[in-house]
PDB file of C-alpha atoms in Angstrom:
ATOM      1  CA  MET S   1      27.111  -3.542  21.095  1.00 35.00           C
ATOM      2  CA  GLN S   2      25.353  -2.755  24.928  1.00 36.00           C
ATOM      3  CA  ARG S   3      25.216  -5.155  26.796  1.00 35.00           C
ATOM      4  CA  ALA S   4      22.019  -6.504  27.581  1.00 35.00           C
ATOM      5  CA  THR S   5      19.911  -4.641  30.198  1.00 35.00           C
ATOM      6  CA  ALA S   6      16.224  -5.325  32.035  1.00 36.00           C
ATOM      7  CA  ASP S   7      15.895  -1.338  30.241  1.00 41.00           C
ATOM      8  CA  GLY S   8      15.253  -3.193  27.161  1.00 44.00           C
ATOM      9  CA  ALA S   9      11.921  -3.860  26.712  1.00 44.00           C
ATOM     10  CA  ALA S  10      11.238  -0.412  28.031  1.00 43.00           C
ATOM     11  CA  LEU S  11      13.446   1.334  25.302  1.00 53.00           C
ATOM     12  CA  CYS S  12      11.343  -0.942  22.417  1.00 67.00           C
ATOM     13  CA  LYS S  13       8.785   0.301  23.715  1.00 54.00           C
ATOM     14  CA  ASP S  14       9.683   4.593  23.754  1.00 39.00           C
ATOM     15  CA  ILE S  15      10.331   3.871  19.973  1.00 39.00           C
ATOM     16  CA  SER S  16       7.804   1.664  18.271  1.00 39.00           C
ATOM     17  CA  ALA S  17       4.962   2.344  20.411  1.00 36.00           C
ATOM     18  CA  ASN S  18       2.158   3.930  18.892  1.00 37.00           C
ATOM     19  CA  GLY S  19      -1.326   3.286  22.511  1.00 35.00           C
ATOM     20  CA  GLY S  20      -1.432   0.230  21.632  1.00 34.00           C
ATOM     21  CA  ARG S  21      -1.922  -2.945  19.411  1.00 31.00           C
ATOM     22  CA  GLY S  22      -4.715  -2.374  17.330  1.00 34.00           C
ATOM     23  CA  VAL S  23      -7.037  -4.148  14.463  1.00 29.00           C
ATOM     24  CA  ASP S  24      -5.817  -3.913  10.535  1.00 34.00           C
ATOM     25  CA  TYR S  25      -8.291  -2.265   8.881  1.00 30.00           C
ATOM     26  CA  PRO S  26     -10.477  -4.257   6.518  1.00 38.00           C
ATOM     27  CA  VAL S  27     -10.189  -3.312   3.527  1.00 50.00           C
ATOM     28  CA  ARG S  28     -13.819  -2.563   2.375  1.00 71.00           C
ATOM     29  CA  MET S  29     -15.350  -3.031  -0.959  1.00 87.00           C
ATOM     30  CA  ASP S  30     -17.195  -0.437  -3.172  1.00 91.00           C
ATOM     31  CA  ILE S  31     -21.190  -0.301  -2.662  1.00 92.00           C
ATOM     32  CA  SER S  32     -21.587  -0.361  -6.908  1.00 92.00           C
ATOM     33  CA  VAL S  33     -19.239  -3.803  -6.937  1.00 92.00           C
ATOM     34  CA  GLN S  34     -20.914  -5.938  -4.430  1.00 90.00           C
ATOM     35  CA  ARG S  35     -24.376  -4.587  -6.330  1.00 92.00           C
ATOM     36  CA  ALA S  36     -22.175  -5.494  -9.236  1.00 93.00           C
ATOM     37  CA  ILE S  37     -21.949  -8.940  -8.451  1.00 91.00           C
ATOM     38  CA  GLU S  38     -25.361  -9.765  -6.959  1.00 91.00           C
ATOM     39  CA  GLN S  39     -26.320  -8.652 -10.592  1.00 94.00           C
ATOM     40  CA  TRP S  40     -24.720 -10.439 -12.797  1.00 94.00           C
ATOM     41  CA  PRO S  41     -23.488 -13.640 -10.638  1.00 91.00           C
ATOM     42  CA  ASN S  42     -22.051 -15.513 -13.258  1.00 92.00           C
ATOM     43  CA  VAL S  43     -19.906 -13.751 -14.450  1.00 96.00           C
ATOM     44  CA  PRO S  44     -16.676 -16.159 -15.583  1.00 95.00           C
ATOM     45  CA  ASP S  45     -13.113 -14.672 -14.416  1.00 96.00           C
ATOM     46  CA  VAL S  46      -9.675 -13.395 -15.835  1.00 97.00           C
ATOM     47  CA  TYR S  47      -6.059 -14.631 -15.107  1.00 97.00           C
ATOM     48  CA  GLY S  48      -3.076 -13.455 -16.781  1.00 96.00           C
ATOM     49  CA  TRP S  49      -3.943  -9.416 -17.192  1.00 97.00           C
ATOM     50  CA  LEU S  50      -3.189  -8.272 -13.725  1.00 98.00           C
ATOM     51  CA  SER S  51      -0.599  -8.209 -11.637  1.00 98.00           C
ATOM     52  CA  LEU S  52       1.717  -7.071  -8.136  1.00 98.00           C
ATOM     53  CA  ASP S  53       5.479  -6.165  -9.095  1.00 98.00           C
ATOM     54  CA  ARG S  54       7.731  -5.518  -6.122  1.00 96.00           C
ATOM     55  CA  LYS S  55       7.311  -2.306  -5.785  1.00 96.00           C
ATOM     56  CA  GLY S  56       3.570  -1.998  -5.495  1.00 97.00           C
ATOM     57  CA  ARG S  57       2.163  -1.221  -8.765  1.00 98.00           C
ATOM     58  CA  TRP S  58      -0.282  -2.559 -10.378  1.00 98.00           C
ATOM     59  CA  LEU S  59       0.283  -4.098 -13.737  1.00 98.00           C
ATOM     60  CA  LEU S  60      -1.802  -4.250 -16.817  1.00 98.00           C
ATOM     61  CA  ARG S  61      -0.342  -7.444 -19.432  1.00 96.00           C
ATOM     62  CA  GLY S  62       2.779  -5.395 -17.966  1.00 95.00           C
ATOM     63  CA  GLU S  63       2.326  -1.342 -18.147  1.00 97.00           C
ATOM     64  CA  ALA S  64       1.850  -0.569 -15.103  1.00 98.00           C
ATOM     65  CA  ILE S  65      -0.628   1.817 -14.038  1.00 98.00           C
ATOM     66  CA  ALA S  66      -0.586   5.279 -14.207  1.00 96.00           C
ATOM     67  CA  ASN S  67      -3.826   6.642 -13.113  1.00 97.00           C
ATOM     68  CA  PRO S  68      -4.355   6.876  -9.602  1.00 97.00           C
ATOM     69  CA  LYS S  69      -8.048   6.820  -8.913  1.00 97.00           C
ATOM     70  CA  VAL S  70      -7.585   3.615 -11.358  1.00 97.00           C
ATOM     71  CA  SER S  71      -4.797   2.038  -8.754  1.00 97.00           C
ATOM     72  CA  ALA S  72      -7.025   3.144  -5.129  1.00 96.00           C
ATOM     73  CA  PHE S  73      -9.710   1.442  -7.087  1.00 97.00           C
ATOM     74  CA  ILE S  74      -8.201  -2.084  -7.516  1.00 97.00           C
ATOM     75  CA  GLY S  75      -6.843  -1.031  -4.284  1.00 96.00           C
ATOM     76  CA  ARG S  76     -10.096  -1.152  -2.480  1.00 95.00           C
ATOM     77  CA  ASN S  77     -11.925  -3.959  -4.030  1.00 96.00           C
ATOM     78  CA  TYR S  78      -8.447  -5.871  -3.689  1.00 96.00           C
ATOM     79  CA  LEU S  79      -9.377  -9.646  -1.730  1.00 93.00           C
ATOM     80  CA  ARG S  80      -7.424 -12.579  -0.507  1.00 95.00           C
ATOM     81  CA  GLN S  81      -9.369 -16.110  -2.658  1.00 94.00           C
ATOM     82  CA  ASP S  82     -10.147 -19.049  -0.221  1.00 92.00           C
ATOM     83  CA  ASP S  83      -7.517 -20.816  -2.357  1.00 93.00           C
ATOM     84  CA  GLY S  84      -4.935 -18.462  -0.794  1.00 95.00           C
ATOM     85  CA  GLY S  85      -4.543 -16.393  -4.115  1.00 97.00           C
ATOM     86  CA  TYR S  86      -6.108 -12.658  -4.262  1.00 97.00           C
ATOM     87  CA  ALA S  87      -7.967 -10.703  -6.725  1.00 97.00           C
ATOM     88  CA  PHE S  88      -9.490  -7.658  -7.658  1.00 97.00           C
ATOM     89  CA  GLN S  89     -13.074  -7.880  -8.623  1.00 96.00           C
ATOM     90  CA  ASN S  90     -13.526  -5.573 -11.305  1.00 96.00           C
ATOM     91  CA  GLY S  91     -17.583  -4.969 -10.452  1.00 94.00           C
ATOM     92  CA  PRO S  92     -18.657  -8.382 -11.548  1.00 96.00           C
ATOM     93  CA  GLN S  93     -16.113 -10.043 -12.669  1.00 96.00           C
ATOM     94  CA  LYS S  94     -13.472 -11.112 -10.792  1.00 96.00           C
ATOM     95  CA  VAL S  95      -9.289 -10.565 -12.151  1.00 98.00           C
ATOM     96  CA  HIS S  96      -7.182 -12.764 -10.169  1.00 98.00           C
ATOM     97  CA  VAL S  97      -3.602 -11.431  -9.700  1.00 98.00           C
ATOM     98  CA  ALA S  98      -0.624 -12.703 -10.700  1.00 98.00           C
ATOM     99  CA  LEU S  99       2.230 -11.911  -7.275  1.00 98.00           C
ATOM    100  CA  GLU S 100       5.967 -10.798  -8.245  1.00 98.00           C
ATOM    101  CA  THR S 101       6.847 -11.413  -4.454  1.00 98.00           C
ATOM    102  CA  THR S 102       4.037 -10.886  -1.651  1.00 98.00           C
ATOM    103  CA  PRO S 103       0.758  -9.814  -1.847  1.00 98.00           C
ATOM    104  CA  TRP S 104       1.386  -6.679  -0.160  1.00 98.00           C
ATOM    105  CA  VAL S 105       3.865  -4.236  -0.338  1.00 98.00           C
ATOM    106  CA  ALA S 106       4.799  -3.040   2.982  1.00 98.00           C
ATOM    107  CA  GLN S 107       6.029   0.609   2.978  1.00 97.00           C
ATOM    108  CA  VAL S 108       7.095   3.163   6.018  1.00 97.00           C
ATOM    109  CA  SER S 109       5.414   5.337   6.730  1.00 94.00           C
ATOM    110  CA  ALA S 110       6.681   7.298   9.394  1.00 92.00           C
ATOM    111  CA  GLU S 111       9.962   6.456  11.612  1.00 89.00           C
ATOM    112  CA  GLU S 112       9.835   7.751  14.860  1.00 87.00           C
ATOM    113  CA  PRO S 113       7.574   5.930  16.316  1.00 90.00           C
ATOM    114  CA  LEU S 114       7.945   3.621  13.587  1.00 94.00           C
ATOM    115  CA  ALA S 115       4.406   2.965  12.037  1.00 96.00           C
ATOM    116  CA  LEU S 116       4.010   1.087   8.675  1.00 97.00           C
ATOM    117  CA  GLN S 117       1.240   0.809   5.730  1.00 97.00           C
ATOM    118  CA  ASP S 118       0.531  -0.616   2.603  1.00 97.00           C
ATOM    119  CA  HIS S 119       0.809  -0.216  -0.970  1.00 97.00           C
ATOM    120  CA  THR S 120      -2.985   0.766  -1.124  1.00 95.00           C
ATOM    121  CA  GLY S 121      -2.120   2.880   2.054  1.00 94.00           C
ATOM    122  CA  GLN S 122      -3.835   0.770   4.926  1.00 94.00           C
ATOM    123  CA  PRO S 123      -2.213   1.389   8.024  1.00 95.00           C
ATOM    124  CA  ILE S 124       0.248  -1.381   9.064  1.00 96.00           C
ATOM    125  CA  THR S 125      -0.724  -1.979  12.713  1.00 94.00           C
ATOM    126  CA  GLU S 126      -0.755  -5.646  13.833  1.00 94.00           C
ATOM    127  CA  VAL S 127       2.476  -8.168  12.588  1.00 97.00           C
ATOM    128  CA  SER S 128       2.502 -11.680  13.881  1.00 97.00           C
ATOM    129  CA  SER S 129       5.592 -12.815  12.787  1.00 97.00           C
ATOM    130  CA  VAL S 130       8.388 -11.170  10.334  1.00 97.00           C
ATOM    131  CA  TRP S 131      10.957 -13.482   7.489  1.00 97.00           C
ATOM    132  CA  LEU S 132      13.720 -12.204   5.690  1.00 96.00           C
ATOM    133  CA  THR S 133      14.462 -14.290   3.224  1.00 96.00           C
ATOM    134  CA  ASP S 134      17.406 -15.442   0.807  1.00 94.00           C
ATOM    135  CA  THR S 135      16.867 -12.985  -1.621  1.00 93.00           C
ATOM    136  CA  GLY S 136      17.299 -10.481   1.395  1.00 92.00           C
ATOM    137  CA  GLN S 137      14.005  -8.464   1.602  1.00 95.00           C
ATOM    138  CA  VAL S 138      12.202  -8.445   4.609  1.00 97.00           C
ATOM    139  CA  VAL S 139       8.776 -10.516   4.999  1.00 98.00           C
ATOM    140  CA  LEU S 140       5.701  -9.016   7.653  1.00 98.00           C
ATOM    141  CA  ALA S 141       2.659 -12.103   8.232  1.00 98.00           C
ATOM    142  CA  MET S 142      -0.371  -9.786   9.315  1.00 95.00           C
ATOM    143  CA  GLU S 143      -3.700 -10.634   9.389  1.00 91.00           C
ATOM    144  CA  ARG S 144      -4.754  -9.611   5.068  1.00 92.00           C
ATOM    145  CA  GLY S 145      -2.030 -11.419   4.279  1.00 96.00           C
ATOM    146  CA  ALA S 146       2.121 -11.733   4.209  1.00 98.00           C
ATOM    147  CA  ALA S 147       3.810  -7.313   2.828  1.00 98.00           C
ATOM    148  CA  MET S 148       7.447  -7.798   2.112  1.00 98.00           C
ATOM    149  CA  LEU S 149       8.918  -4.480   2.828  1.00 98.00           C
ATOM    150  CA  GLN S 150       9.702  -2.192   0.106  1.00 97.00           C
ATOM    151  CA  ASP S 151      13.734  -2.405  -1.567  1.00 93.00           C
ATOM    152  CA  GLN S 152      13.648   1.615  -0.422  1.00 94.00           C
ATOM    153  CA  ASP S 153      12.792   1.361   3.008  1.00 96.00           C
ATOM    154  CA  LEU S 154      15.043  -1.378   4.229  1.00 92.00           C
ATOM    155  CA  VAL S 155      17.551   1.709   5.711  1.00 92.00           C
ATOM    156  CA  LEU S 156      14.200   3.002   7.344  1.00 94.00           C
ATOM    157  CA  LEU S 157      14.030  -0.241   9.274  1.00 94.00           C
ATOM    158  CA  LEU S 158      17.758  -0.566  10.788  1.00 92.00           C
ATOM    159  CA  PRO S 159      17.376   2.152  13.730  1.00 93.00           C
ATOM    160  CA  HIS S 160      14.216  -0.721  14.902  1.00 95.00           C
ATOM    161  CA  LEU S 161      16.166  -3.792  15.038  1.00 95.00           C
ATOM    162  CA  ARG S 162      17.447  -5.042  17.810  1.00 95.00           C
ATOM    163  CA  ILE S 163      20.683  -7.707  18.743  1.00 93.00           C
ATOM    164  CA  GLY S 164      19.978  -9.762  21.062  1.00 90.00           C
ATOM    165  CA  GLY S 165      17.024  -7.592  22.588  1.00 90.00           C
ATOM    166  CA  VAL S 166      19.481  -4.778  21.962  1.00 91.00           C
ATOM    167  CA  VAL S 167      20.477  -1.630  20.654  1.00 91.00           C
ATOM    168  CA  ALA S 168      22.962  -1.797  17.817  1.00 88.00           C
ATOM    169  CA  ASP S 169      24.503  -0.187  15.075  1.00 89.00           C
ATOM    170  CA  GLU S 170      24.061  -0.387  11.541  1.00 87.00           C
ATOM    171  CA  ASP S 171      27.082  -2.166  10.435  1.00 90.00           C
ATOM    172  CA  GLN S 172      26.768  -4.909  13.369  1.00 90.00           C
ATOM    173  CA  LEU S 173      22.366  -5.601  12.010  1.00 90.00           C
ATOM    174  CA  LEU S 174      24.077  -5.659   8.892  1.00 86.00           C
ATOM    175  CA  ALA S 175      26.450  -7.699   9.173  1.00 87.00           C
ATOM    176  CA  ALA S 176      23.230  -9.856  11.663  1.00 88.00           C
ATOM    177  CA  LEU S 177      21.762 -10.087   8.513  1.00 87.00           C
ATOM    178  CA  GLU S 178      23.763 -11.742   6.773  1.00 85.00           C
ATOM    179  CA  ASP S 179      24.665 -14.432   9.098  1.00 82.00           C
ATOM    180  CA  LEU S 180      20.708 -14.411  10.784  1.00 82.00           C
ATOM    181  CA  ALA S 181      20.994 -18.074  12.141  1.00 72.00           C
ATOM    182  CA  GLY S 182      23.778 -17.066  14.281  1.00 70.00           C
ATOM    183  CA  ALA S 183      22.433 -13.829  15.964  1.00 79.00           C
ATOM    184  CA  GLN S 184      19.039 -12.927  17.477  1.00 88.00           C
ATOM    185  CA  VAL S 185      17.984 -10.840  15.252  1.00 94.00           C
ATOM    186  CA  ALA S 186      14.270  -9.112  16.029  1.00 95.00           C
ATOM    187  CA  LEU S 187      11.617  -6.130  15.012  1.00 96.00           C
ATOM    188  CA  CYS S 188      11.147  -4.013  17.425  1.00 95.00           C
ATOM    189  CA  TRP S 189       7.256  -3.345  16.689  1.00 94.00           C
ATOM    190  CA  GLN S 190       4.719  -1.486  19.352  1.00 92.00           C
ATOM    191  CA  GLY S 191       6.358  -2.968  22.486  1.00 91.00           C
ATOM    192  CA  GLN S 192       7.800  -7.090  21.153  1.00 93.00           C
ATOM    193  CA  LEU S 193      10.276  -7.645  20.175  1.00 95.00           C
ATOM    194  CA  LEU S 194       9.702  -9.786  16.844  1.00 96.00           C
ATOM    195  CA  PRO S 195      11.925 -12.364  15.591  1.00 95.00           C
ATOM    196  CA  LEU S 196      13.996 -12.136  12.357  1.00 96.00           C
ATOM    197  CA  GLN S 197      13.365 -15.752  10.881  1.00 95.00           C
ATOM    198  CA  ALA S 198      15.412 -17.164   8.077  1.00 94.00           C
ATOM    199  CA  VAL S 199      13.286 -18.067   5.021  1.00 96.00           C
ATOM    200  CA  ALA S 200      14.297 -19.153   1.539  1.00 96.00           C
ATOM    201  CA  ASP S 201      12.236 -16.944  -1.059  1.00 97.00           C
ATOM    202  CA  ALA S 202      10.331 -19.809  -3.022  1.00 97.00           C
ATOM    203  CA  ALA S 203       9.192 -21.755   0.226  1.00 98.00           C
ATOM    204  CA  LEU S 204       7.371 -17.966   1.247  1.00 98.00           C
ATOM    205  CA  PRO S 205       4.028 -18.352  -0.504  1.00 98.00           C
ATOM    206  CA  GLN S 206       3.808 -21.724   1.258  1.00 97.00           C
ATOM    207  CA  GLN S 207       5.353 -20.372   4.278  1.00 97.00           C
ATOM    208  CA  LEU S 208       2.755 -18.105   4.834  1.00 97.00           C
ATOM    209  CA  GLY S 209       0.115 -19.208   2.774  1.00 97.00           C
ATOM    210  CA  PHE S 210       0.104 -17.038  -0.450  1.00 98.00           C
ATOM    211  CA  VAL S 211      -0.827 -17.722  -4.159  1.00 98.00           C
ATOM    212  CA  ARG S 212       1.907 -16.548  -6.173  1.00 98.00           C
ATOM    213  CA  LYS S 213       0.617 -17.042  -9.807  1.00 97.00           C
ATOM    214  CA  PRO S 214      -3.142 -18.489  -9.966  1.00 96.00           C
ATOM    215  CA  VAL S 215      -4.464 -20.368 -12.643  1.00 93.00           C
ATOM    216  CA  ALA S 216      -7.970 -21.953 -13.906  1.00 90.00           C
ATOM    217  CA  ALA S 217      -9.133 -24.590 -12.006  1.00 80.00           C
ATOM    218  CA  ARG S 218      -9.161 -27.078 -15.420  1.00 75.00           C
ATOM    219  CA  SER S 219     -13.259 -28.441 -15.467  1.00 64.00           C
ATOM    220  CA  GLY S 220     -13.955 -32.090 -15.693  1.00 55.00           C
TER     221      GLY S 220
END
């Protein structure tokens, strides 16, 4: 493994910087949806119909939605709720979304420099912390919520990980990820090193503030 040098920060910037930190694009609700809410403000919410799987696919009653226009419509009108849950605003009706993992699923959209996007196609431009679960998933904390990196993209992330602030080979990185508590592994992201923090998958919702299985509030 290379020894730490004063060039570590510069090396990180050279590989990952993309012109400075930006601001995540907000999720934009369609104007037609906003108008429908205003026209019919008291339509009951729906639970148990829509879910998001670990691959970033929308599922309707367990079946993947194949129509890209429908998927795009859901993505544009997918919003965080006050209680930490997430829902799709289908016109005047709010459809609560069950999550297999996290409310967003991240994908590597470019390797050099590293660029990420979520499953709706929105660029990821701000990451506040990075987590590694006990099931081997990398999870990013963003302003709009937590995003699990797609399983197949982990290998694309390896060149952007550092041990003790310096570059390491793939075998060293994989070994370090197996023993995160004993290593100083960090993601080189936009000119800074974000330490990978260990977390149990079951503790993710509480740690990062989201609800995996939304349920209707009991009346009375």
